[in-house]
Coordinates of C-alpha atoms (C1' of nucleotides) in Angstrom, one line a residue:
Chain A
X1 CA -26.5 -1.5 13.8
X2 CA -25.1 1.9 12.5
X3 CA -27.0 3.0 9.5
X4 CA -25.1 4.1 6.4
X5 CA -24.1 7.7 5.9
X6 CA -25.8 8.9 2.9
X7 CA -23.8 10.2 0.0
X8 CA -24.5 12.5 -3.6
X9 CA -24.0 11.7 -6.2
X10 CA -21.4 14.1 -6.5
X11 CA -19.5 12.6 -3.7
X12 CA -19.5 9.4 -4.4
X13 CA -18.2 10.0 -7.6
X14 CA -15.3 11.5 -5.6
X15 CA -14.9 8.5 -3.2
X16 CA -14.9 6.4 -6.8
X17 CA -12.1 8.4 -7.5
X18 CA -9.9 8.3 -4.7
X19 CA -10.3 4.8 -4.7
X20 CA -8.9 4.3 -8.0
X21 CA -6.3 6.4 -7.2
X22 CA -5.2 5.7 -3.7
X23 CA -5.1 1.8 -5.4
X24 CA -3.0 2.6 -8.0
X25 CA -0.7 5.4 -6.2
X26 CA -1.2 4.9 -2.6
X27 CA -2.5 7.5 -0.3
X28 CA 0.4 10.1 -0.1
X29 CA 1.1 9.2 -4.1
X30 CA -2.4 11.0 -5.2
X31 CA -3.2 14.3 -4.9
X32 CA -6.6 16.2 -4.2
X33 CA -6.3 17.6 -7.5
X34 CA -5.7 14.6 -9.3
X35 CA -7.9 13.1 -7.6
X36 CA -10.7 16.4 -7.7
X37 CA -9.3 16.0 -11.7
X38 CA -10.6 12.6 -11.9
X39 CA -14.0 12.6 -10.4
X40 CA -14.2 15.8 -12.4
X41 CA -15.4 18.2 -9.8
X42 CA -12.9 21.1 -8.6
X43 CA -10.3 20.5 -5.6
X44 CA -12.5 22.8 -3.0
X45 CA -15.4 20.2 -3.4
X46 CA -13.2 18.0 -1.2
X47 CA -12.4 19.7 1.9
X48 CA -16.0 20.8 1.5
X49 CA -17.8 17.5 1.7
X50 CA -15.1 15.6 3.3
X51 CA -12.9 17.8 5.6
X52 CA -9.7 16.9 4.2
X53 CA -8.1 14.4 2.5
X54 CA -7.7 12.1 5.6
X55 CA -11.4 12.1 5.9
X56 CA -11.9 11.6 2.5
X57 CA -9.9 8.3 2.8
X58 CA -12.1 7.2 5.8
X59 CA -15.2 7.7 3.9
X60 CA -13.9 5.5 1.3
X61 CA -13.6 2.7 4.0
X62 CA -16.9 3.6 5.5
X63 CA -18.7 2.9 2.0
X64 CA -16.7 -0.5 0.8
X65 CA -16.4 -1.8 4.5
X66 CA -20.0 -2.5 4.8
X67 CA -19.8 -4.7 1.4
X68 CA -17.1 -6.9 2.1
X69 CA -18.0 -8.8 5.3
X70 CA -18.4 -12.4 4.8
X71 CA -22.1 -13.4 5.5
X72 CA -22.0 -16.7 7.4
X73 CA -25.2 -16.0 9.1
X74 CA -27.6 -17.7 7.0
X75 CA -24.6 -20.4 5.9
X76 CA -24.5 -21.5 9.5
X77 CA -28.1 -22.7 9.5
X78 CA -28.0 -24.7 6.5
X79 CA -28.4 -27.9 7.8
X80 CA -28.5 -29.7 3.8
X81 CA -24.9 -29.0 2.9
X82 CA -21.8 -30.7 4.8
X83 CA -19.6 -28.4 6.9
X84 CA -16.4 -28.9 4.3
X85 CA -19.2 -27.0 1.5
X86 CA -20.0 -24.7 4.2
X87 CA -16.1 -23.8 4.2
X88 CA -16.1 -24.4 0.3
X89 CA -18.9 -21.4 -0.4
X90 CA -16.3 -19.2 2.3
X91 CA -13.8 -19.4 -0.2
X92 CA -15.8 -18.8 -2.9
X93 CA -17.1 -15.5 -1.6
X94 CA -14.1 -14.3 -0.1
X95 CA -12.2 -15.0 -3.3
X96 CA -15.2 -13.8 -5.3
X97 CA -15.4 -9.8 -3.2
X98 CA -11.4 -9.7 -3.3
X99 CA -11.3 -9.6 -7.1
X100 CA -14.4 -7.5 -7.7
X101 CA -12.9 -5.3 -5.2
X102 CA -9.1 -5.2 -6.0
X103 CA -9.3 -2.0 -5.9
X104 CA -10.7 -1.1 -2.2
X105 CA -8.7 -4.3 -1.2
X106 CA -4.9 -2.6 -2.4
X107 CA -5.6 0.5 -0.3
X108 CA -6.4 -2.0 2.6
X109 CA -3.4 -3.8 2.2
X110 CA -1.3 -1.1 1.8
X111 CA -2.9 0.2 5.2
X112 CA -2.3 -2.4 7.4
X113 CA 1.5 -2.5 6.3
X114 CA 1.5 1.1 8.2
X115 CA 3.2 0.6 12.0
X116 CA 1.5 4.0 12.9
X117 CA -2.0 4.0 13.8
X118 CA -4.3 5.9 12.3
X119 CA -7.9 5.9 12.1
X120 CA -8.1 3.3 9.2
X121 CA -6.1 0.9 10.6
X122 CA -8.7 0.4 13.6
X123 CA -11.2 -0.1 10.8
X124 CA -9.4 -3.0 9.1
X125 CA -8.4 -4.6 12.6
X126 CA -12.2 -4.4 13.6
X127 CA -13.1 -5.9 10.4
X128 CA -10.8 -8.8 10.4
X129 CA -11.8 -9.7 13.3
X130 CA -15.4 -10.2 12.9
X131 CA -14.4 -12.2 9.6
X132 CA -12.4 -14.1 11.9
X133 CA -15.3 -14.8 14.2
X134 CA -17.4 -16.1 11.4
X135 CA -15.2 -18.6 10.3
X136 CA -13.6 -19.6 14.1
X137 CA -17.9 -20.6 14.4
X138 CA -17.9 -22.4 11.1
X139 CA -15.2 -24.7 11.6
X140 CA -15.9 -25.3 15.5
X141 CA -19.5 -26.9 14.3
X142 CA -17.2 -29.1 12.0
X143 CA -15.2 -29.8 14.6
X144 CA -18.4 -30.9 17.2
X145 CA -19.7 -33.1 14.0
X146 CA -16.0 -34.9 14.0
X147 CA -16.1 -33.7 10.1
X148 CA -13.1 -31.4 11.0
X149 CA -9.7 -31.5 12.8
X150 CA -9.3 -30.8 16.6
X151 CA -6.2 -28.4 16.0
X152 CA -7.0 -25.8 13.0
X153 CA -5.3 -22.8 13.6
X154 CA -7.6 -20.6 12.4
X155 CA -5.6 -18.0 12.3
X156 CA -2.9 -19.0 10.3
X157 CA -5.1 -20.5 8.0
X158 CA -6.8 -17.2 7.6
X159 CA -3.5 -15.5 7.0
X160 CA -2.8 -18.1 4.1
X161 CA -6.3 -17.3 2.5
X162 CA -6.0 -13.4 2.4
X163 CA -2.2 -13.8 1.9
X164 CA -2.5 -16.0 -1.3
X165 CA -5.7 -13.8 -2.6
X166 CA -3.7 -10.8 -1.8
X167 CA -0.6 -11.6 -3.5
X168 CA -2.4 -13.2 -6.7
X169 CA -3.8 -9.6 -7.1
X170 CA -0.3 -7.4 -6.2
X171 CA 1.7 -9.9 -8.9
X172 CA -1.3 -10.2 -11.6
X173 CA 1.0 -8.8 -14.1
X174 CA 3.4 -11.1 -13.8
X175 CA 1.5 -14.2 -12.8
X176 CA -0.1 -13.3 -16.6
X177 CA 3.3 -13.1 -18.2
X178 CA 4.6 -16.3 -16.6
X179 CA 1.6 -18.3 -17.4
X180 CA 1.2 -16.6 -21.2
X181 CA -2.0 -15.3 -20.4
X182 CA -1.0 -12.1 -22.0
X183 CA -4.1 -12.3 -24.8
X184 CA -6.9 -12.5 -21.9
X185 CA -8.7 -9.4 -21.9
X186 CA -9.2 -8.3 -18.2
X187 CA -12.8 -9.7 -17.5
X188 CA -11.6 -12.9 -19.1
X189 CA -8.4 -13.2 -16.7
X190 CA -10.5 -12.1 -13.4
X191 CA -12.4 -15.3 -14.2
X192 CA -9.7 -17.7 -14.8
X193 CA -8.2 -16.1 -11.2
X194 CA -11.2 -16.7 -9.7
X195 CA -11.7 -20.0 -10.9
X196 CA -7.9 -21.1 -9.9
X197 CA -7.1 -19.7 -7.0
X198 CA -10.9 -20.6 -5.4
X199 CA -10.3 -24.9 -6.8
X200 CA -6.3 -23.8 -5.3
X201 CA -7.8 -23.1 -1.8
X202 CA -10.4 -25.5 -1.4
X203 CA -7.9 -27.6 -2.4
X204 CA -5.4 -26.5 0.0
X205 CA -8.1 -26.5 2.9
X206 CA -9.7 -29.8 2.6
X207 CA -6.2 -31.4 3.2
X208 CA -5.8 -28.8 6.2
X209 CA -8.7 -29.3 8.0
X210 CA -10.6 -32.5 7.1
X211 CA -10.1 -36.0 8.7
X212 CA -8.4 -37.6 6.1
Chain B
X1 CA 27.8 -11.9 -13.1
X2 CA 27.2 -8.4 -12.2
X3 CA 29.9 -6.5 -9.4
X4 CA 28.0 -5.1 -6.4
X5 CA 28.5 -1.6 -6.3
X6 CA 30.3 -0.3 -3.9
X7 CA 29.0 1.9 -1.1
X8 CA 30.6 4.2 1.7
X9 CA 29.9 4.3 5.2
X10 CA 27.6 7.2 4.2
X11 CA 25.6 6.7 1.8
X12 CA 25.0 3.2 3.3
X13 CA 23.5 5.1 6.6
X14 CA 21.1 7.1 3.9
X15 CA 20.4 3.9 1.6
X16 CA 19.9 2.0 5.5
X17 CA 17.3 5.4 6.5
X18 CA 15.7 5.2 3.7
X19 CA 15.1 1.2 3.7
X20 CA 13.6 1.9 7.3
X21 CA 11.6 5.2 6.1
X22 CA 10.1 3.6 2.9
X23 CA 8.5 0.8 4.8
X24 CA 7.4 2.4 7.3
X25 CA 5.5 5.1 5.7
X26 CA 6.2 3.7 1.9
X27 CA 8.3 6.1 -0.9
X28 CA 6.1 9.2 -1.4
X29 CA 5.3 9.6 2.7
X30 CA 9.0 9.4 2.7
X31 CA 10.6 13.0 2.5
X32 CA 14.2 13.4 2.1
X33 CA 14.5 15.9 4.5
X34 CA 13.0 12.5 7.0
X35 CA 15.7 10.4 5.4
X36 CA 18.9 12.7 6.1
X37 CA 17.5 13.3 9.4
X38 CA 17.4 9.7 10.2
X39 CA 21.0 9.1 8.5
X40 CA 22.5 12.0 10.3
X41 CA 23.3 13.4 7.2
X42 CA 22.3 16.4 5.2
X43 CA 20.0 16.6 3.4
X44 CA 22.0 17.7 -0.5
X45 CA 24.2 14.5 0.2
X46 CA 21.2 12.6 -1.3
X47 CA 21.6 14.1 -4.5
X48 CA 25.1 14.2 -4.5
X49 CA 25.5 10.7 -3.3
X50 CA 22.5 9.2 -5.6
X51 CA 21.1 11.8 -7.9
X52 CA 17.6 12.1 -6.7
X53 CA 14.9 10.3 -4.2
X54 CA 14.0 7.6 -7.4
X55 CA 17.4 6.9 -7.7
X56 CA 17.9 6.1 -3.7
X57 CA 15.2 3.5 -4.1
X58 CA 16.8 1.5 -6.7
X59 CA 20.1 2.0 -4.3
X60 CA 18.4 0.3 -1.9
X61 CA 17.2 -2.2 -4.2
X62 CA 20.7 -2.8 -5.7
X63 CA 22.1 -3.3 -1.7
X64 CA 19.4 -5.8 -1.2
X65 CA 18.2 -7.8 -3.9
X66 CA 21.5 -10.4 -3.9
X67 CA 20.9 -10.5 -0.8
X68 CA 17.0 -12.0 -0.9
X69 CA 17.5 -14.6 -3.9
X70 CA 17.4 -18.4 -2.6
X71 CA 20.0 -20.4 -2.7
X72 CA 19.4 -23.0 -4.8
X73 CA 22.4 -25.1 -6.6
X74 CA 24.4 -26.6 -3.8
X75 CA 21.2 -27.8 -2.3
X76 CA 20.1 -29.6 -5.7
X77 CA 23.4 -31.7 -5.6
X78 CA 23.2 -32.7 -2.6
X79 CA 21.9 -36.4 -2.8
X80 CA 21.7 -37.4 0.8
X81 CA 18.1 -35.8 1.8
X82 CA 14.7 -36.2 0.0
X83 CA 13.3 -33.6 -2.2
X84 CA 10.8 -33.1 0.4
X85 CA 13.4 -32.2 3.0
X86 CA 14.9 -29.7 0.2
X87 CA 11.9 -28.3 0.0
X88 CA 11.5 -28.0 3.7
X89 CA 15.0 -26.5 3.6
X90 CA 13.6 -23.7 0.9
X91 CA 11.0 -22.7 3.0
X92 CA 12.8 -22.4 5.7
X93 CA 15.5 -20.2 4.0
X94 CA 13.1 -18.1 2.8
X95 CA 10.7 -17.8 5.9
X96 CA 13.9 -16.7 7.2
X97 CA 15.0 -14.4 4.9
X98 CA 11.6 -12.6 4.8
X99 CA 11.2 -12.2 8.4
X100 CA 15.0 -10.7 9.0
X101 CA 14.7 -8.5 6.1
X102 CA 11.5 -7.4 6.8
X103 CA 11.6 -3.7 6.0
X104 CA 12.9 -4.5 2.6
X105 CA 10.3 -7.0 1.7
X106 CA 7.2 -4.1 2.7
X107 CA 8.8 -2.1 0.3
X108 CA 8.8 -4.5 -2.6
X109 CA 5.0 -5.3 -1.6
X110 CA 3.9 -1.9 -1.9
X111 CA 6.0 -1.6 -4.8
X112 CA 4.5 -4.4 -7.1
X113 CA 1.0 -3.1 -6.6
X114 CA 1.9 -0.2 -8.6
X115 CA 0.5 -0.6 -11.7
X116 CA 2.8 2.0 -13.4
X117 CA 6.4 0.4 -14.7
X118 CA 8.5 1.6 -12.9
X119 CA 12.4 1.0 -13.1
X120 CA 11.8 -1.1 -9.5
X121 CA 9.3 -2.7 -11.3
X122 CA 11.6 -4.4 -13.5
X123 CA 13.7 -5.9 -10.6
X124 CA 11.1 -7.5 -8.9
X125 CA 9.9 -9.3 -11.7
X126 CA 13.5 -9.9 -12.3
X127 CA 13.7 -11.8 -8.9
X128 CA 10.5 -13.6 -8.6
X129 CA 11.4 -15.4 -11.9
X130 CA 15.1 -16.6 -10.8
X131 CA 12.9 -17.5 -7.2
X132 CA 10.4 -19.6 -9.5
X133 CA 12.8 -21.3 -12.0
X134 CA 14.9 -22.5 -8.7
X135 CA 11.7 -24.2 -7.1
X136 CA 10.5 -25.1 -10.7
X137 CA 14.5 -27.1 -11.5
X138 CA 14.0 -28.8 -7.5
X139 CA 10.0 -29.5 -8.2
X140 CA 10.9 -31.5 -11.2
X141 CA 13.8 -33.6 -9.8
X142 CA 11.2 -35.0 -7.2
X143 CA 8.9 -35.4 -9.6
X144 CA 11.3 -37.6 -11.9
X145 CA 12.2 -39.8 -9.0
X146 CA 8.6 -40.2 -8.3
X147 CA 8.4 -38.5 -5.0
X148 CA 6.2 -35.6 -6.0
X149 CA 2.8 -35.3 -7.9
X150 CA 3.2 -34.8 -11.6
X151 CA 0.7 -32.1 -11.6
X152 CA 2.0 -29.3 -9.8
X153 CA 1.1 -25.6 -10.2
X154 CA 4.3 -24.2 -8.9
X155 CA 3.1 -20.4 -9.8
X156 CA 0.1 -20.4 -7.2
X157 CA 2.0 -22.9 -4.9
X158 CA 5.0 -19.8 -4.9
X159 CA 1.9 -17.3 -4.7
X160 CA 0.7 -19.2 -1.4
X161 CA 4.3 -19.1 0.1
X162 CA 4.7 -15.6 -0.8
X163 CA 1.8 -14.6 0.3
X164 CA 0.9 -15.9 3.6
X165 CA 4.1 -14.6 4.7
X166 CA 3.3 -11.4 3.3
X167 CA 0.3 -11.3 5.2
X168 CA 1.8 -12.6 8.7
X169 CA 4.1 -10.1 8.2
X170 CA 1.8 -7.4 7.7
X171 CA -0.7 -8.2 9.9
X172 CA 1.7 -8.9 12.3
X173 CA 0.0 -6.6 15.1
X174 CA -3.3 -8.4 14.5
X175 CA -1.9 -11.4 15.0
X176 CA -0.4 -10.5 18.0
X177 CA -2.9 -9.3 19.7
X178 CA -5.6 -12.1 18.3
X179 CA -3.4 -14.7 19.7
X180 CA -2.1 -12.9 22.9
X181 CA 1.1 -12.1 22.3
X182 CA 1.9 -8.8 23.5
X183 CA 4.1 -9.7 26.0
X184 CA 6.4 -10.9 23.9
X185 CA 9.7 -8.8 22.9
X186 CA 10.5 -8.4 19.1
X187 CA 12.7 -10.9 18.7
X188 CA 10.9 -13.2 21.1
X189 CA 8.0 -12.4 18.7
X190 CA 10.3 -13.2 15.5
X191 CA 11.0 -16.9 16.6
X192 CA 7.8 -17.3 17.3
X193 CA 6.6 -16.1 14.0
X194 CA 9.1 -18.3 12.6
X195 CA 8.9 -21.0 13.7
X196 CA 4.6 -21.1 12.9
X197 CA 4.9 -20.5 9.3
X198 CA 7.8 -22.9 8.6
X199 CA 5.6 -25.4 10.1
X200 CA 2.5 -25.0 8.6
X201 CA 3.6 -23.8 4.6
X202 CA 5.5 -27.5 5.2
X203 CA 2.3 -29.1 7.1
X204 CA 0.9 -27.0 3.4
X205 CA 2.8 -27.9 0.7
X206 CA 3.9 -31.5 1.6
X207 CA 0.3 -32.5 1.5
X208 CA 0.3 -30.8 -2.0
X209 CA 3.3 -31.7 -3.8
X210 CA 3.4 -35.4 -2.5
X211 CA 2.3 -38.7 -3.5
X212 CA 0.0 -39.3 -0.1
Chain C
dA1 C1' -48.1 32.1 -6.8
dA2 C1' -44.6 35.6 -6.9
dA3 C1' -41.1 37.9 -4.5
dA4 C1' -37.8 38.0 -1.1
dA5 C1' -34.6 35.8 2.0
dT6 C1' -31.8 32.1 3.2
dT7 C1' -29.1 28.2 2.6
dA8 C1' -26.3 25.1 -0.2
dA9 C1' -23.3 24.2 -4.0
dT10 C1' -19.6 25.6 -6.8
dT11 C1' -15.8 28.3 -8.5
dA12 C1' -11.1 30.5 -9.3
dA13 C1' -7.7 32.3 -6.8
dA14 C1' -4.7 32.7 -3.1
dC15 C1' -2.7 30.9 1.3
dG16 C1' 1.2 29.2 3.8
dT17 C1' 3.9 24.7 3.8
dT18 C1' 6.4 21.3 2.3
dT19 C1' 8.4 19.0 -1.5
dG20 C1' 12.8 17.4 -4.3
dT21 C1' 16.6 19.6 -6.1
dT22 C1' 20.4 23.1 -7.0
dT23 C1' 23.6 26.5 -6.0
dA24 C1' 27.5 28.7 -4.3
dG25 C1' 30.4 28.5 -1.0
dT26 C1' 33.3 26.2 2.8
dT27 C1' 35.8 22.4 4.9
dT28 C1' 38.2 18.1 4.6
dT29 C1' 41.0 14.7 2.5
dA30 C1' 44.7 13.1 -0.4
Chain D
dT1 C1' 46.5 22.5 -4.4
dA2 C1' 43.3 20.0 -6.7
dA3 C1' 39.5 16.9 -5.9
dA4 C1' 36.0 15.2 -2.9
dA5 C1' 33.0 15.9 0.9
dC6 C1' 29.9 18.6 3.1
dT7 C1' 26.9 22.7 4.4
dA8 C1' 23.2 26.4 4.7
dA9 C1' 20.5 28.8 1.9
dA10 C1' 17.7 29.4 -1.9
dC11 C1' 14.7 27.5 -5.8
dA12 C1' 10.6 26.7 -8.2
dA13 C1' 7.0 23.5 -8.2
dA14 C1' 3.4 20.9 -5.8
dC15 C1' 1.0 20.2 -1.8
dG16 C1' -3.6 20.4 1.2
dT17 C1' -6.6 23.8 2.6
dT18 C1' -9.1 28.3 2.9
dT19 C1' -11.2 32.4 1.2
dA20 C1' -14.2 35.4 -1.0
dA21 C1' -17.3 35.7 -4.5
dT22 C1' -21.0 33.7 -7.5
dT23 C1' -24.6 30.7 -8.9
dA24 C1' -28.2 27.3 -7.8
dA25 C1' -31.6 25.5 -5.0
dT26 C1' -34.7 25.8 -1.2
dT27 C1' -37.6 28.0 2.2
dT28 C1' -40.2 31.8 4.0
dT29 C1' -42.9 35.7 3.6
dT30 C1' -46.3 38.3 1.3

DNA sequence: AAAAATTAATTAAACGTTTGTTTAGTTTTA
DNA sequence: TAAAACTAAACAAACGTTTAATTAATTTTT
């Protein structure tokens, strides 16, 4: 179990920052001083807490990575709900994380789309693999209980979770415009996302991966 | 109808290096000094050809987006398939389309996470509404003869399409490597790729569209 | 408990590069 | 021979990082 690093208070309002802006501008799109500028702290306080603005960027992974890992632990002993709910509160949470975390979840996105590798990108592979895992182990129990299908690729239907999730956010703006939910103020709309594309999923799952 | 503007040999080896360089390492990790390198050029033909780096990108845009819009009409005409199989036939075009013009399509992903509005923006949106109003027109046909559901939420069904081929596309090295692919060669790997998503956004969307 | 010494936090300024763009001149094409 | 294509060099601005100096906090010594 690695423990947590501890950060201030100072540099965490630093790692807020360059999470906001390496969201909204991507990595090589923010500066150190916009990004010293908006955690209100001057540009030296970077390379001295962090080392440079690479390391900065991994420290923003190492604080948000911990937090988004599915927990399936405790979901796979539950013996009092059926295997299709087990995949139901998945979706749920996953969707759930995304959208409370768009922000942590662009820069990932953006990552991964990088052919080089860098330090991140190992990060991200590690993590969605583990994720993978989890739900590989949730659905073989549905499968051993005949409550599932034999064939499920997992992985593709993975790809079509975080895929839909993580275009929903990228096109927000104009899935809002086409749908003339231009009046929902932003809470409002990240619960009417939530809502659709978490009955969208389940809905597209069940059909997927259920006997009939 | 707007005239494509014409390109010479030149400036579509820069607009073709910079496609390459923006996806790889996305618009601001792109400099222009990279780009004329790449296109053999140098590096003040940029400006001289297209004004400045901005106005490359919407170049590249221009080359690309008549390209990437689905082609729609003749395929509603046509009376001798289902509307199922012209759906099948969309996806397929577009699985297509996305795969073989990869490097264009990472570009407009990182680009519509921008928050800002932008003048690349505008295209996208542009794009993705022609894209929807095409599925929308061949939705409701099989809907009036009765083959489709009447309660279809075309937006998030596009999202799902667009998205998990986003992600398969991203994650592309993930999903080589989860499923044991390596030995493949790239274009061994493209067919591959292919040929999985066509089958399961039709194994996807038939189940959803469709009466039973 | 006060003073001194040491370490950590913070700053403005400067560093050397790299950035996108322009200039002023040269070569090529028509 | 005039216009277009092309070049190397120069431009100022912005970049990430370091420096040197100052202030604040902590520890050690008296």
């Amino acid at each position: 179990m690695k423990t947590p690093i501890e950060f201030s208070e100072k540099q965490i309002a630093i790692i807020n920052a360059a999470e906001k802006l390496f969201a909204e501008k991507g990595f090589d799109g923010s500066s150190v001083r916009d990004i010293a500028q908006e955690a209100e702290v001057n540009v030296a306080m970077i390379s001295y807490y962090f080392g440079s603005k690479e390391k900065l960027m991994e420290a923003v992974f190492e604080k948000r990575t911990g937090d988004i890992r599915i927990k399936v632990e405790n979901l796979l002993l539950d013996s009092s709900i059926s295997h299709l709910q087990k995949v139901n509160i998945l979706i749920d949470d996953y969707v759930d994380k995304f959208i409370h975390q768009q922000e942590f979840h662009k820069i990932m996105m953006r990552e991964q789309m990088i052919n080089k590798h860098n330090s991140v990108a190992e990060l991200i592979h590690e993590l969605k693999k583990r994720n993978l895992e989890a739900i590989r182990t949730l659905l073989s129990e549905g499968q051993k209980s005949g409550e599932f299908k034999k064939n499920i690729d997992v992985v593709l239907m993975m790809t079509t979770m975080v895929g839909t999730v993580s275009q929903m956010i990228s096109s927000q703006y104009f899935y809002r415009k086409v749908n003339n939910l231009e009046h929902m103020d932003e809470m409002e709309f990240q619960k009417h996302m939530k809502k659709k594309l978490s009955a969208h999923l389940k809905n597209l799952f069940k059909q997927l991966i259920t006997n009939e």
